[in-house]
CSV table of C-alpha atoms in Angstrom, one decimal:
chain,number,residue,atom,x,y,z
A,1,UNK,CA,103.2,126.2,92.7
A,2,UNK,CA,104.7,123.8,95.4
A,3,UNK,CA,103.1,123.1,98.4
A,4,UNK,CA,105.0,124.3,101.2
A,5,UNK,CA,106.8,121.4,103.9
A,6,UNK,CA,104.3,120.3,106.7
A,7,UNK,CA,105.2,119.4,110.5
A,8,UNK,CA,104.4,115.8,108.9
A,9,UNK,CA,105.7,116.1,105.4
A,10,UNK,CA,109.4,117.3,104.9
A,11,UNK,CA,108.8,117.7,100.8
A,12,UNK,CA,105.1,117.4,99.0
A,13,UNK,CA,105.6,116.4,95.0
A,14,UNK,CA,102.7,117.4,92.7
A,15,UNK,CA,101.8,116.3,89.5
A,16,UNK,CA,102.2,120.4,88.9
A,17,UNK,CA,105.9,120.0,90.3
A,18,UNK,CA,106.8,117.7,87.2
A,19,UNK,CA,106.4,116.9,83.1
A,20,UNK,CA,106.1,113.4,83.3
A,21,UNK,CA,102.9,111.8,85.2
A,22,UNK,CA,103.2,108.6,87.1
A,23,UNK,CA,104.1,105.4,86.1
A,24,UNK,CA,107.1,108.1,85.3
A,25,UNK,CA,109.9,107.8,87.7
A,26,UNK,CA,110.1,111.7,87.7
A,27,UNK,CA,108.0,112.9,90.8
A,28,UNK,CA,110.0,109.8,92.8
A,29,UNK,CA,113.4,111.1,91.6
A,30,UNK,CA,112.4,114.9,92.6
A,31,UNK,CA,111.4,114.3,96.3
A,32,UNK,CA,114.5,112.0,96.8
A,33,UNK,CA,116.6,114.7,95.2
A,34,UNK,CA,114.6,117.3,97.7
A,35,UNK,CA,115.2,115.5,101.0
A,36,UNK,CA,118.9,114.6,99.7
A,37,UNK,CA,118.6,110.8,100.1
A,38,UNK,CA,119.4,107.8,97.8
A,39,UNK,CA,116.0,106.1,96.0
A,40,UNK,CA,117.1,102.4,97.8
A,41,UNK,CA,116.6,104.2,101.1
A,42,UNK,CA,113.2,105.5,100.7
A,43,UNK,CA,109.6,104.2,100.8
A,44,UNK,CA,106.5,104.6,99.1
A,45,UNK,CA,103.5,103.8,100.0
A,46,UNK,CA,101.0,103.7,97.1
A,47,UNK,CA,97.2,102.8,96.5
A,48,UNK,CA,97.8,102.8,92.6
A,49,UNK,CA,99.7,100.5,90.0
A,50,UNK,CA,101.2,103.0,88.4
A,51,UNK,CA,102.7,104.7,91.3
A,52,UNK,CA,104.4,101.2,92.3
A,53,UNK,CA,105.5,101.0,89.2
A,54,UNK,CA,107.2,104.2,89.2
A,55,UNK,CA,108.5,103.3,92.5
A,56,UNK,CA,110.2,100.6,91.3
A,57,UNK,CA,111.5,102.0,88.4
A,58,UNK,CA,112.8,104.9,90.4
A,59,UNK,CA,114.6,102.3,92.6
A,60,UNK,CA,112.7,102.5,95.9
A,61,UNK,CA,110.6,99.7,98.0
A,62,UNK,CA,106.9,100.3,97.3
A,63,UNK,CA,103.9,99.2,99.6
A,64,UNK,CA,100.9,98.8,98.2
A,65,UNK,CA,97.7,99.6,100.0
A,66,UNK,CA,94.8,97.8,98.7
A,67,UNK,CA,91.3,99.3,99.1
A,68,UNK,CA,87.9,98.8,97.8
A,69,UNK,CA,88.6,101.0,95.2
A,70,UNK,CA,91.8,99.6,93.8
A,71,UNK,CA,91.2,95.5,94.1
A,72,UNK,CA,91.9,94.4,90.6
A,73,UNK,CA,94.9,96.4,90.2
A,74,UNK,CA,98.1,94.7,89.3
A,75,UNK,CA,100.8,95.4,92.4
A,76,UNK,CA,102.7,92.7,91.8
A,77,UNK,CA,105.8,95.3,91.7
A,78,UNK,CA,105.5,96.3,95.1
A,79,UNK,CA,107.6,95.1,97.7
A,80,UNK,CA,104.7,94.2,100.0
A,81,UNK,CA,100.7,94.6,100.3
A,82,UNK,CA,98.8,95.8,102.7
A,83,UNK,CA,95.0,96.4,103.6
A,84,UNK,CA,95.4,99.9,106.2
A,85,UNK,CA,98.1,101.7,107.6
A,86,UNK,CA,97.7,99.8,110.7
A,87,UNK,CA,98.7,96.8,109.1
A,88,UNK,CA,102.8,98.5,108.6
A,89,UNK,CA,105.3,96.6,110.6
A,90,UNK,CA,108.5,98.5,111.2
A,91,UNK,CA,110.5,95.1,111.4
A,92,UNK,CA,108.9,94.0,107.8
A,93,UNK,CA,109.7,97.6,106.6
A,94,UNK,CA,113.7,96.9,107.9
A,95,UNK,CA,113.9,94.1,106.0
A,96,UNK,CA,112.9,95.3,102.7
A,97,UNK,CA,116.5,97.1,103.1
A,98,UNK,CA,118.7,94.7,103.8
């Protein structure tokens, strides 16, 4: 059953919302399809190879957040790499679209 939209969250994509698990482009297609925009205009922001990897194959810029519990996965598919949320820079973030 989908989740319903949050004050922060216009669309929330389950793995019970589609067939194919990630690396599977599936669940990126379906919330890009949801909020009606194009998969080169969207962002993800991911703390798992294969979630950057379905990113990218979806089309979209990825950021991948490194933690102690992911440091010897492979995001070399992700746009950029960062170690918190506090580390996102709007200006880096504009540039990954042009």
């Amino acid at each position: 059953m989908p989740l319903p939209p949050t004050p922060h969250f216009d669309s929330i994509v389950t793995l019970d919302d589609v067939k194919n698990p990630k690396p599977s482009p599936e669940m990126f297609r379906k919330v890009c399809h949801e909020l009606g925009i194009k998969p080169g205009h969207a962002l993800v922001i991911e703390d798992g190879m294969y979630g950057i990897q379905g990113a990218k194959q979806c089309g979209m810029h990825s950021i991948g957040l490194r933690t102690k519990f992911n440091k010897y996965q492979d995001f070399s598919a992700a746009s950029m790499e960062i170690k918190s949320l506090g580390q996102l820079d709007v200006e880096k973030i504009k540039a990954l679209g042009e």
